[in-house]
Amino acid sequence: MGSFRSLDRNRPGSLPARTLLRRSAALAMAGVLALTPMGTAAQAQGGIPLVRDAETEALMRDYAGPIFDAAGIARQQVDIVLVNRNDFNAFVADARRIFINVGVITDAETPGEVIGVLAHETGHITGNHLVRLRQALANAQIIAVIGAVLGAGAMAAGSSSGSSGISQGGAGALTAGAGLAQRSLLAYRRGEESIADRAALTFLQKTRQSARGKLKTFARFADQTLFSAQYTDPYAQSHPMPRERLTQLETVARQSPYWDAPEDPRLQARHDMVRAKLIAFTAHPNTVARDYPRSDSSLPAEYARAVVTMRTRSRKEAVEAIDKLIRRQPDNPYFHELKGQALLESGNPKAAIAPFRQALSLRPREAQFQIWLGFALVAANDTSLLPEAERILKAGLQVDENSPIGHSQLAIALGRQGKTAEADVATARGLMARGDFEAAKRYAARAQKNLKRGTPAWLQADDIVSYKPPKLPGRS
């Protein structure tokens, strides 16, 4: 829970019923097209550890907006999803989502480093690489099947003739077929990564931004693999070798008239704030104390220390630290959000209502603030506040339909008002959001029995009851 909110890592995120098919399949493909040269960072097994934070998401949208414009993509078409991992990686799962690890932001010292990553992933989207990847997977499977058939035939012949040499050769053919398929697929992926690199440089030039940040990212990769490169088979990598990739990119990037363009100071200031916040939420307090010592009186440093105080000290100390931030920037909605979070999580939801209201007044269209406020109104345990909680939560879920917390709190608000069937629908939608499809169907079926046919709530329940899990690539 929190302004920085982790979602259950064993559940793939929150979705409305009619779009669940596409998104579930997309998450199953997670990690297929990744920026890192070290293989896939997000494992589809057990789900992806997602996290929500309004401030970080707003910054990512502002980073990506001009890139999407340059790529000819509608800004509202692509969501940027935060992954709660500290390694430096990003990937696309379909044409509607870019997944970016928190570690990308905490490692990056400048906006350009993150923008370069987003530009690269946008290159995968515009290149239609996931559709083409599925064809490459099919081709790789065909190669593997041919090898398996030949190998099985040789093994059968060896068995019938009593020749161990022939049967051993058949086993080798089986292995060779699989190896050839793997190398074919990896070669395809190396080519697509290079295409995405070039597309990223084009987008950066169109938006008059320097590619220095992107080059800094690949310099980091090259340094990480410097000592192991001599033992690495370049044809067994899913991405071009880092040093080779860096050299290719730098040659082209330096030709841009915007190579020396400075970072936007406003974005740099916001980046410093978000980076401090994420480090404070994810790192050990001792690490935060080292990175942001008391001698550092900058606003990012105070932000980081306030978050650590909230995580480790008393409510009174946390509120005092956050109030100090608010005095420096009274119109910063995220400081008021943080204060509301500190009060809510320390067991004082009634006191949390006012700061959440203030945050929402400063950023009225922020759905996460609406859901926070609805949460506090429900948790206040005051029946007179439930109608407002219902209204606020429904408004937030209209914009941010992928919020398990929003659905669960709406279910509580509805249930306490005696709207049992509608509460069951909200519960079912929350369960769908968490990937518990069977339980969601049970709640939806129960709700339908007590709802008028054709009403919005009945239709939502019907969507869930009728839902069939997708057939994922490589599965029958």
Short mmCIF file of C-alpha atoms in Angstrom, two decimals:
data_model
loop_
_atom_site.label_atom_id
_atom_site.label_comp_id
_atom_site.label_asym_id
_atom_site.label_seq_id
_atom_site.Cartn_x
_atom_site.Cartn_y
_atom_site.Cartn_z
CA MET A 1 0.00 0.00 0.00
CA GLY A 2 1.03 3.59 -0.36
CA SER A 3 1.73 6.45 -2.65
CA PHE A 4 4.23 3.91 -3.90
CA ARG A 5 1.97 0.87 -4.02
CA SER A 6 3.17 -2.63 -4.77
CA LEU A 7 0.74 -5.05 -6.33
CA ASP A 8 0.86 -8.74 -5.47
CA ARG A 9 3.75 -10.10 -7.53
CA ASN A 10 1.82 -13.34 -8.15
CA ARG A 11 -1.02 -11.52 -9.84
CA PRO A 12 -0.69 -9.86 -13.21
CA GLY A 13 -2.41 -6.53 -12.71
CA SER A 14 -5.87 -5.14 -12.90
CA LEU A 15 -8.11 -5.24 -15.94
CA PRO A 16 -11.70 -4.72 -17.07
CA ALA A 17 -13.42 -7.91 -18.16
CA ARG A 18 -13.68 -7.29 -21.91
CA THR A 19 -9.98 -6.41 -22.27
CA LEU A 20 -8.68 -9.13 -19.97
CA LEU A 21 -8.11 -11.61 -22.78
CA ARG A 22 -5.67 -9.38 -24.62
CA ARG A 23 -3.86 -8.18 -21.51
CA SER A 24 -3.45 -11.62 -19.93
CA ALA A 25 -1.81 -12.87 -23.12
CA ALA A 26 0.36 -9.76 -23.19
CA LEU A 27 1.62 -10.30 -19.66
CA ALA A 28 2.41 -13.91 -20.48
CA MET A 29 4.75 -12.59 -23.18
CA ALA A 30 6.42 -10.19 -20.75
CA GLY A 31 10.17 -10.01 -21.11
CA VAL A 32 10.24 -11.18 -24.71
CA LEU A 33 11.50 -7.87 -26.06
CA ALA A 34 13.76 -6.43 -23.40
CA LEU A 35 16.28 -3.62 -23.41
CA THR A 36 18.82 -5.40 -21.22
CA PRO A 37 21.52 -7.43 -22.96
CA MET A 38 21.56 -9.88 -20.05
CA GLY A 39 18.37 -11.77 -21.00
CA THR A 40 14.86 -11.39 -19.71
CA ALA A 41 14.54 -9.55 -16.42
CA ALA A 42 10.85 -10.07 -15.78
CA GLN A 43 9.84 -13.68 -15.52
CA ALA A 44 6.33 -14.53 -16.61
CA GLN A 45 6.28 -17.36 -14.04
CA GLY A 46 4.49 -16.14 -10.94
CA GLY A 47 3.50 -12.87 -12.57
CA ILE A 48 5.23 -9.51 -12.75
CA PRO A 49 5.74 -7.45 -9.56
CA LEU A 50 3.90 -4.27 -10.49
CA VAL A 51 3.84 -1.01 -8.54
CA ARG A 52 1.75 2.16 -8.73
CA ASP A 53 2.77 5.75 -8.06
CA ALA A 54 0.92 8.75 -9.47
CA GLU A 55 3.94 11.06 -9.47
CA THR A 56 6.22 8.60 -11.24
CA GLU A 57 3.59 7.63 -13.79
CA ALA A 58 2.90 11.30 -14.60
CA LEU A 59 6.62 11.89 -15.20
CA MET A 60 6.90 8.81 -17.42
CA ARG A 61 3.93 10.01 -19.50
CA ASP A 62 5.58 13.40 -19.94
CA TYR A 63 8.85 11.73 -20.92
CA ALA A 64 7.14 9.49 -23.46
CA GLY A 65 4.58 11.94 -24.89
CA PRO A 66 6.86 13.69 -27.42
CA ILE A 67 8.39 10.33 -28.39
CA PHE A 68 4.93 8.90 -29.10
CA ASP A 69 4.10 12.01 -31.15
CA ALA A 70 7.25 11.54 -33.22
CA ALA A 71 6.44 7.85 -33.70
CA GLY A 72 2.88 8.60 -34.84
CA ILE A 73 1.34 6.88 -31.81
CA ALA A 74 -1.60 8.38 -29.93
CA ARG A 75 -0.46 9.24 -26.40
CA GLN A 76 -3.48 7.54 -24.84
CA GLN A 77 -2.78 4.34 -26.79
CA VAL A 78 0.19 3.20 -24.69
CA ASP A 79 0.33 2.77 -20.91
CA ILE A 80 3.64 2.86 -19.08
CA VAL A 81 3.62 0.23 -16.35
CA LEU A 82 6.06 0.31 -13.43
CA VAL A 83 7.73 -2.97 -12.47
CA ASN A 84 8.95 -3.28 -8.89
CA ARG A 85 12.44 -4.50 -9.70
CA ASN A 86 15.75 -2.74 -9.14
CA ASP A 87 17.63 -3.98 -12.20
CA PHE A 88 17.93 -1.77 -15.27
CA ASN A 89 15.42 -3.16 -17.77
CA ALA A 90 12.35 -2.33 -19.82
CA PHE A 91 10.25 -4.32 -22.27
CA VAL A 92 7.07 -4.30 -24.30
CA ALA A 93 4.44 -7.02 -24.14
CA ASP A 94 2.12 -5.70 -26.86
CA ALA A 95 1.34 -2.46 -28.67
CA ARG A 96 -0.42 -0.95 -25.65
CA ARG A 97 2.03 -1.28 -22.77
CA ILE A 98 5.64 -0.43 -22.01
CA PHE A 99 6.91 -2.03 -18.82
CA ILE A 100 9.77 -0.19 -17.12
CA ASN A 101 11.62 -1.31 -14.02
CA VAL A 102 11.86 1.07 -11.08
CA GLY A 103 15.61 0.39 -11.28
CA VAL A 104 15.77 2.27 -14.58
CA ILE A 105 14.63 5.45 -12.84
CA THR A 106 16.71 5.06 -9.68
CA ASP A 107 19.87 4.32 -11.69
CA ALA A 108 19.36 7.12 -14.21
CA GLU A 109 20.86 10.46 -13.23
CA THR A 110 19.20 12.40 -16.04
CA PRO A 111 15.83 12.36 -17.84
CA GLY A 112 17.61 11.56 -21.10
CA GLU A 113 18.65 8.14 -19.84
CA VAL A 114 15.03 7.17 -19.19
CA ILE A 115 13.72 8.86 -22.33
CA GLY A 116 16.23 6.86 -24.37
CA VAL A 117 14.87 3.65 -22.88
CA LEU A 118 11.27 4.65 -23.65
CA ALA A 119 12.27 5.62 -27.19
CA HIS A 120 13.84 2.19 -27.70
CA GLU A 121 10.72 0.37 -26.51
CA THR A 122 8.58 2.63 -28.71
CA GLY A 123 10.74 1.43 -31.59
CA HIS A 124 9.61 -2.12 -30.84
CA ILE A 125 5.98 -1.00 -30.95
CA THR A 126 6.26 0.90 -34.23
CA GLY A 127 8.26 -1.96 -35.73
CA ASN A 128 5.39 -4.34 -34.95
CA HIS A 129 8.02 -6.61 -33.50
CA LEU A 130 5.73 -8.66 -31.28
CA VAL A 131 3.55 -9.75 -34.18
CA ARG A 132 6.66 -10.62 -36.16
CA LEU A 133 8.17 -12.33 -33.14
CA ARG A 134 5.25 -14.74 -32.98
CA GLN A 135 6.02 -15.73 -36.59
CA ALA A 136 9.69 -16.13 -35.68
CA LEU A 137 8.67 -18.34 -32.76
CA ALA A 138 6.60 -20.45 -35.14
CA ASN A 139 9.55 -20.74 -37.55
CA ALA A 140 11.87 -21.69 -34.69
CA GLN A 141 9.41 -24.36 -33.57
CA ILE A 142 9.30 -25.76 -37.12
CA ILE A 143 13.11 -26.05 -37.14
CA ALA A 144 13.01 -27.79 -33.76
CA VAL A 145 10.28 -30.19 -34.96
CA ILE A 146 12.28 -31.11 -38.08
CA GLY A 147 15.29 -31.84 -35.89
CA ALA A 148 13.15 -33.90 -33.54
CA VAL A 149 11.65 -35.96 -36.38
CA LEU A 150 15.05 -36.64 -37.90
CA GLY A 151 16.50 -37.48 -34.51
CA ALA A 152 13.64 -39.76 -33.53
CA GLY A 153 13.88 -41.54 -36.88
CA ALA A 154 17.59 -42.13 -36.42
CA MET A 155 17.08 -43.36 -32.86
CA ALA A 156 14.36 -45.75 -34.02
CA ALA A 157 16.60 -47.09 -36.78
CA GLY A 158 19.46 -47.55 -34.34
CA SER A 159 17.21 -49.36 -31.91
CA SER A 160 15.90 -51.80 -34.53
CA SER A 161 19.38 -52.51 -35.90
CA GLY A 162 21.01 -52.76 -32.50
CA SER A 163 23.46 -49.99 -33.40
CA SER A 164 24.21 -47.75 -30.42
CA GLY A 165 26.22 -45.42 -32.65
CA ILE A 166 23.20 -44.64 -34.82
CA SER A 167 20.95 -44.08 -31.83
CA GLN A 168 23.51 -41.76 -30.26
CA GLY A 169 23.61 -39.85 -33.52
CA GLY A 170 19.83 -39.54 -33.33
CA ALA A 171 20.07 -38.02 -29.87
CA GLY A 172 22.58 -35.56 -31.28
CA ALA A 173 20.12 -34.62 -34.03
CA LEU A 174 17.47 -33.92 -31.42
CA THR A 175 19.84 -31.61 -29.60
CA ALA A 176 21.01 -29.99 -32.82
CA GLY A 177 17.46 -29.25 -33.89
CA ALA A 178 16.69 -27.50 -30.63
CA GLY A 179 19.98 -25.60 -30.73
CA LEU A 180 19.42 -24.48 -34.32
CA ALA A 181 15.92 -23.29 -33.43
CA GLN A 182 17.22 -21.34 -30.46
CA ARG A 183 19.98 -19.69 -32.50
CA SER A 184 17.51 -18.82 -35.27
CA LEU A 185 15.21 -17.09 -32.78
CA LEU A 186 18.07 -15.28 -31.03
CA ALA A 187 19.43 -14.01 -34.35
CA TYR A 188 15.97 -12.66 -35.17
CA ARG A 189 15.80 -10.87 -31.80
CA ARG A 190 19.27 -9.34 -32.23
CA GLY A 191 18.11 -7.87 -35.52
CA GLU A 192 14.96 -6.43 -33.98
CA GLU A 193 16.92 -4.84 -31.12
CA SER A 194 19.17 -3.07 -33.62
CA ILE A 195 16.11 -1.81 -35.51
CA ALA A 196 14.63 -0.48 -32.24
CA ASP A 197 17.93 1.26 -31.48
CA ARG A 198 17.87 3.10 -34.81
CA ALA A 199 14.19 4.00 -34.40
CA ALA A 200 14.94 5.48 -30.98
CA LEU A 201 17.62 7.74 -32.46
CA THR A 202 15.13 8.92 -35.08
CA PHE A 203 12.50 9.75 -32.45
CA LEU A 204 15.03 11.63 -30.34
CA GLN A 205 16.16 13.70 -33.31
CA LYS A 206 12.57 14.49 -34.31
CA THR A 207 11.92 15.76 -30.78
CA ARG A 208 15.19 17.73 -30.75
CA GLN A 209 16.62 15.73 -27.87
CA SER A 210 20.13 14.45 -27.40
CA ALA A 211 20.90 10.74 -27.51
CA ARG A 212 23.61 11.12 -24.86
CA GLY A 213 21.38 9.54 -22.23
CA LYS A 214 20.71 6.51 -24.40
CA LEU A 215 24.43 6.14 -25.07
CA LYS A 216 25.15 6.38 -21.35
CA THR A 217 22.79 3.46 -20.79
CA PHE A 218 24.61 1.27 -23.28
CA ALA A 219 27.98 2.33 -21.93
CA ARG A 220 26.78 0.96 -18.59
CA PHE A 221 25.89 -2.36 -20.25
CA ALA A 222 29.26 -2.51 -21.97
CA ASP A 223 31.11 -1.92 -18.70
CA GLN A 224 29.08 -4.63 -16.97
CA THR A 225 30.06 -7.22 -19.56
CA LEU A 226 33.65 -6.10 -20.10
CA PHE A 227 35.26 -8.88 -18.08
CA SER A 228 32.93 -11.66 -19.21
CA ALA A 229 32.80 -10.78 -22.93
CA GLN A 230 35.72 -13.02 -23.87
CA TYR A 231 33.78 -16.06 -22.64
CA THR A 232 30.49 -15.09 -24.25
CA ASP A 233 29.19 -16.55 -27.50
CA PRO A 234 27.82 -13.53 -29.42
CA TYR A 235 25.48 -15.83 -31.36
CA ALA A 236 23.87 -17.12 -28.16
CA GLN A 237 22.68 -13.69 -27.09
CA SER A 238 19.20 -12.27 -27.58
CA HIS A 239 20.63 -8.76 -28.05
CA PRO A 240 23.68 -7.39 -29.88
CA MET A 241 26.83 -7.47 -27.79
CA PRO A 242 26.94 -4.26 -25.70
CA ARG A 243 30.25 -2.79 -26.89
CA GLU A 244 29.38 -3.47 -30.53
CA ARG A 245 25.93 -1.99 -29.98
CA LEU A 246 27.38 1.09 -28.31
CA THR A 247 29.85 1.72 -31.14
CA GLN A 248 27.14 1.43 -33.78
CA LEU A 249 24.81 3.78 -31.93
CA GLU A 250 27.42 6.39 -31.08
CA THR A 251 28.52 6.76 -34.68
CA VAL A 252 24.98 7.65 -35.75
CA ALA A 253 24.00 9.59 -32.62
CA ARG A 254 26.88 12.04 -32.83
CA GLN A 255 25.71 13.10 -36.28
CA SER A 256 22.53 14.58 -34.82
CA PRO A 257 22.41 18.39 -34.61
CA TYR A 258 20.95 17.93 -31.13
CA TRP A 259 23.82 15.87 -29.69
CA ASP A 260 24.82 18.76 -27.40
CA ALA A 261 21.25 19.78 -26.51
CA PRO A 262 20.96 20.26 -22.72
CA GLU A 263 18.50 18.46 -20.46
CA ASP A 264 15.22 20.28 -19.78
CA PRO A 265 15.79 21.80 -16.29
CA ARG A 266 12.14 21.36 -15.33
CA LEU A 267 12.21 17.68 -16.20
CA GLN A 268 15.54 17.31 -14.42
CA ALA A 269 14.04 18.79 -11.25
CA ARG A 270 11.07 16.41 -11.42
CA HIS A 271 13.37 13.48 -12.19
CA ASP A 272 15.48 14.24 -9.12
CA MET A 273 12.34 14.28 -6.95
CA VAL A 274 10.93 11.02 -8.31
CA ARG A 275 14.31 9.31 -8.13
CA ALA A 276 14.74 10.35 -4.49
CA LYS A 277 11.26 9.12 -3.66
CA LEU A 278 11.72 5.72 -5.32
CA ILE A 279 15.11 5.18 -3.72
CA ALA A 280 13.61 6.04 -0.33
CA PHE A 281 10.75 3.57 -0.81
CA THR A 282 12.84 0.70 -2.18
CA ALA A 283 16.31 0.94 -0.62
CA HIS A 284 17.53 0.19 2.90
CA PRO A 285 17.33 3.27 5.18
CA ASN A 286 21.10 3.20 5.57
CA THR A 287 21.48 3.49 1.80
CA VAL A 288 19.12 6.47 1.77
CA ALA A 289 21.05 8.10 4.61
CA ARG A 290 24.26 7.71 2.63
CA ASP A 291 22.79 9.04 -0.62
CA TYR A 292 20.84 11.88 1.03
CA PRO A 293 22.71 12.88 4.21
CA ARG A 294 21.40 15.47 6.66
CA SER A 295 23.93 17.93 5.28
CA ASP A 296 22.01 17.91 1.98
CA SER A 297 19.23 20.49 2.30
CA SER A 298 17.93 20.11 -1.25
CA LEU A 299 14.26 19.34 -1.77
CA PRO A 300 14.90 15.83 -3.20
CA ALA A 301 17.01 15.00 -0.14
CA GLU A 302 14.29 16.18 2.23
CA TYR A 303 11.75 14.19 0.22
CA ALA A 304 13.81 11.02 0.55
CA ARG A 305 14.32 11.52 4.28
CA ALA A 306 10.59 12.18 4.82
CA VAL A 307 9.70 8.92 3.07
CA VAL A 308 12.20 6.98 5.18
CA THR A 309 10.83 8.64 8.32
CA MET A 310 7.34 7.51 7.30
CA ARG A 311 8.63 3.97 6.78
CA THR A 312 10.63 3.67 9.98
CA ARG A 313 9.55 6.22 12.61
CA SER A 314 6.40 7.32 14.44
CA ARG A 315 3.39 8.91 12.77
CA LYS A 316 4.09 12.21 14.51
CA GLU A 317 7.67 12.35 13.20
CA ALA A 318 6.52 11.38 9.70
CA VAL A 319 3.83 14.06 9.58
CA GLU A 320 6.28 16.68 10.85
CA ALA A 321 8.78 15.75 8.11
CA ILE A 322 6.08 15.89 5.43
CA ASP A 323 4.67 19.17 6.73
CA LYS A 324 8.16 20.62 6.31
CA LEU A 325 8.00 19.63 2.64
CA ILE A 326 4.55 21.18 2.29
CA ARG A 327 5.80 24.47 3.71
CA ARG A 328 8.47 24.54 0.98
CA GLN A 329 6.01 23.66 -1.80
CA PRO A 330 2.38 24.15 -0.65
CA ASP A 331 1.01 23.42 -4.13
CA ASN A 332 2.81 20.10 -4.63
CA PRO A 333 -0.05 17.55 -4.70
CA TYR A 334 2.28 14.60 -4.08
CA PHE A 335 3.36 15.99 -0.71
CA HIS A 336 -0.28 16.11 0.41
CA GLU A 337 -0.77 12.60 -0.98
CA LEU A 338 2.22 11.40 1.06
CA LYS A 339 0.79 12.98 4.20
CA GLY A 340 -2.53 11.26 3.62
CA GLN A 341 -0.75 7.97 3.12
CA ALA A 342 1.23 8.37 6.34
CA LEU A 343 -1.96 9.05 8.30
CA LEU A 344 -3.96 6.29 6.66
CA GLU A 345 -1.28 3.65 7.09
CA SER A 346 -0.71 4.61 10.72
CA GLY A 347 -4.37 3.97 11.54
CA ASN A 348 -5.90 7.45 11.36
CA PRO A 349 -8.06 7.42 8.20
CA LYS A 350 -10.28 10.33 9.28
CA ALA A 351 -7.24 12.60 9.50
CA ALA A 352 -6.09 11.32 6.08
CA ILE A 353 -9.23 12.59 4.35
CA ALA A 354 -8.19 16.27 4.41
CA PRO A 355 -4.73 15.85 2.80
CA PHE A 356 -6.16 13.55 0.14
CA ARG A 357 -8.84 16.15 -0.60
CA GLN A 358 -6.11 18.77 -0.92
CA ALA A 359 -4.09 16.58 -3.27
CA LEU A 360 -7.18 16.04 -5.42
CA SER A 361 -7.99 19.76 -5.47
CA LEU A 362 -4.50 20.42 -6.83
CA ARG A 363 -4.73 17.64 -9.43
CA PRO A 364 -8.47 17.01 -9.97
CA ARG A 365 -8.09 14.45 -12.77
CA GLU A 366 -5.70 12.15 -10.93
CA ALA A 367 -7.57 8.87 -10.51
CA GLN A 368 -5.15 7.51 -7.92
CA PHE A 369 -5.94 10.49 -5.68
CA GLN A 370 -9.66 9.74 -6.06
CA ILE A 371 -9.08 6.13 -5.06
CA TRP A 372 -6.94 7.20 -2.09
CA LEU A 373 -9.66 9.57 -0.92
CA GLY A 374 -12.33 6.91 -1.38
CA PHE A 375 -10.20 4.49 0.62
CA ALA A 376 -9.88 6.98 3.50
CA LEU A 377 -13.63 7.71 3.45
CA VAL A 378 -14.43 3.99 3.68
CA ALA A 379 -11.80 3.33 6.34
CA ALA A 380 -13.14 6.21 8.48
CA ASN A 381 -16.02 3.84 9.38
CA ASP A 382 -18.62 6.61 9.20
CA THR A 383 -21.82 5.58 7.40
CA SER A 384 -22.54 9.19 6.44
CA LEU A 385 -19.37 9.19 4.31
CA LEU A 386 -20.22 6.05 2.32
CA PRO A 387 -22.24 7.71 -0.50
CA GLU A 388 -19.36 10.09 -1.19
CA ALA A 389 -16.89 7.21 -1.01
CA GLU A 390 -18.94 5.28 -3.59
CA ARG A 391 -19.11 8.28 -5.92
CA ILE A 392 -15.40 9.09 -5.61
CA LEU A 393 -14.30 5.48 -6.10
CA LYS A 394 -16.51 5.01 -9.16
CA ALA A 395 -15.09 8.21 -10.67
CA GLY A 396 -11.54 7.01 -10.05
CA LEU A 397 -12.23 3.58 -11.53
CA GLN A 398 -13.69 5.11 -14.68
CA VAL A 399 -10.23 6.56 -15.37
CA ASP A 400 -8.03 3.95 -13.70
CA GLU A 401 -9.97 0.74 -14.23
CA ASN A 402 -6.86 -1.29 -13.37
CA SER A 403 -6.93 -0.61 -9.61
CA PRO A 404 -7.53 -3.67 -7.40
CA ILE A 405 -7.63 -1.39 -4.35
CA GLY A 406 -10.31 0.76 -5.95
CA HIS A 407 -12.53 -2.23 -6.70
CA SER A 408 -12.11 -3.75 -3.23
CA GLN A 409 -12.90 -0.47 -1.46
CA LEU A 410 -15.91 0.11 -3.69
CA ALA A 411 -17.17 -3.37 -2.78
CA ILE A 412 -16.93 -2.48 0.92
CA ALA A 413 -18.70 0.87 0.41
CA LEU A 414 -21.53 -0.78 -1.55
CA GLY A 415 -21.87 -3.67 0.89
CA ARG A 416 -22.16 -1.37 3.90
CA GLN A 417 -24.98 0.46 2.13
CA GLY A 418 -26.89 -2.77 1.57
CA LYS A 419 -26.13 -2.93 -2.17
CA THR A 420 -25.06 -6.55 -1.95
CA ALA A 421 -25.34 -7.54 -5.62
CA GLU A 422 -23.39 -4.49 -6.80
CA ALA A 423 -20.80 -5.21 -4.11
CA ASP A 424 -20.42 -8.73 -5.53
CA VAL A 425 -19.78 -7.27 -9.00
CA ALA A 426 -17.11 -4.95 -7.59
CA THR A 427 -15.55 -7.90 -5.76
CA ALA A 428 -15.60 -9.94 -8.97
CA ARG A 429 -13.90 -7.15 -10.90
CA GLY A 430 -11.24 -6.90 -8.20
CA LEU A 431 -10.63 -10.65 -8.39
CA MET A 432 -10.32 -10.43 -12.16
CA ALA A 433 -7.81 -7.67 -11.62
CA ARG A 434 -5.76 -10.02 -9.47
CA GLY A 435 -5.97 -12.90 -11.95
CA ASP A 436 -8.27 -15.07 -9.79
CA PHE A 437 -10.69 -15.77 -12.64
CA GLU A 438 -12.56 -18.70 -11.10
CA ALA A 439 -13.41 -16.84 -7.89
CA ALA A 440 -14.40 -13.81 -9.97
CA LYS A 441 -16.84 -15.94 -11.97
CA ARG A 442 -18.45 -17.24 -8.77
CA TYR A 443 -19.07 -13.73 -7.42
CA ALA A 444 -20.30 -12.51 -10.80
CA ALA A 445 -22.72 -15.41 -11.19
CA ARG A 446 -24.09 -14.77 -7.72
CA ALA A 447 -24.51 -11.09 -8.48
CA GLN A 448 -26.39 -11.77 -11.73
CA LYS A 449 -29.10 -13.66 -9.86
CA ASN A 450 -29.93 -10.50 -7.91
CA LEU A 451 -29.55 -7.89 -10.65
CA LYS A 452 -31.98 -6.75 -13.30
CA ARG A 453 -31.02 -8.16 -16.68
CA GLY A 454 -29.44 -5.61 -19.02
CA THR A 455 -28.41 -3.09 -16.36
CA PRO A 456 -24.77 -1.89 -16.37
CA ALA A 457 -23.95 -3.96 -13.28
CA TRP A 458 -25.56 -7.07 -14.83
CA LEU A 459 -23.59 -6.57 -18.04
CA GLN A 460 -20.33 -6.21 -16.09
CA ALA A 461 -21.09 -9.46 -14.29
CA ASP A 462 -21.97 -11.14 -17.59
CA ASP A 463 -18.63 -10.11 -19.07
CA ILE A 464 -16.87 -11.89 -16.24
CA VAL A 465 -19.06 -15.01 -16.32
CA SER A 466 -18.51 -15.32 -20.08
CA TYR A 467 -14.76 -14.78 -19.94
CA LYS A 468 -12.55 -17.56 -21.31
CA PRO A 469 -8.78 -17.53 -20.65
CA PRO A 470 -6.68 -17.02 -23.79
CA LYS A 471 -4.62 -19.68 -25.48
CA LEU A 472 -1.10 -18.42 -25.03
CA PRO A 473 1.65 -18.81 -27.65
CA GLY A 474 3.24 -22.25 -27.57
CA ARG A 475 0.33 -23.83 -25.70
CA SER A 476 -2.47 -25.97 -27.06
#
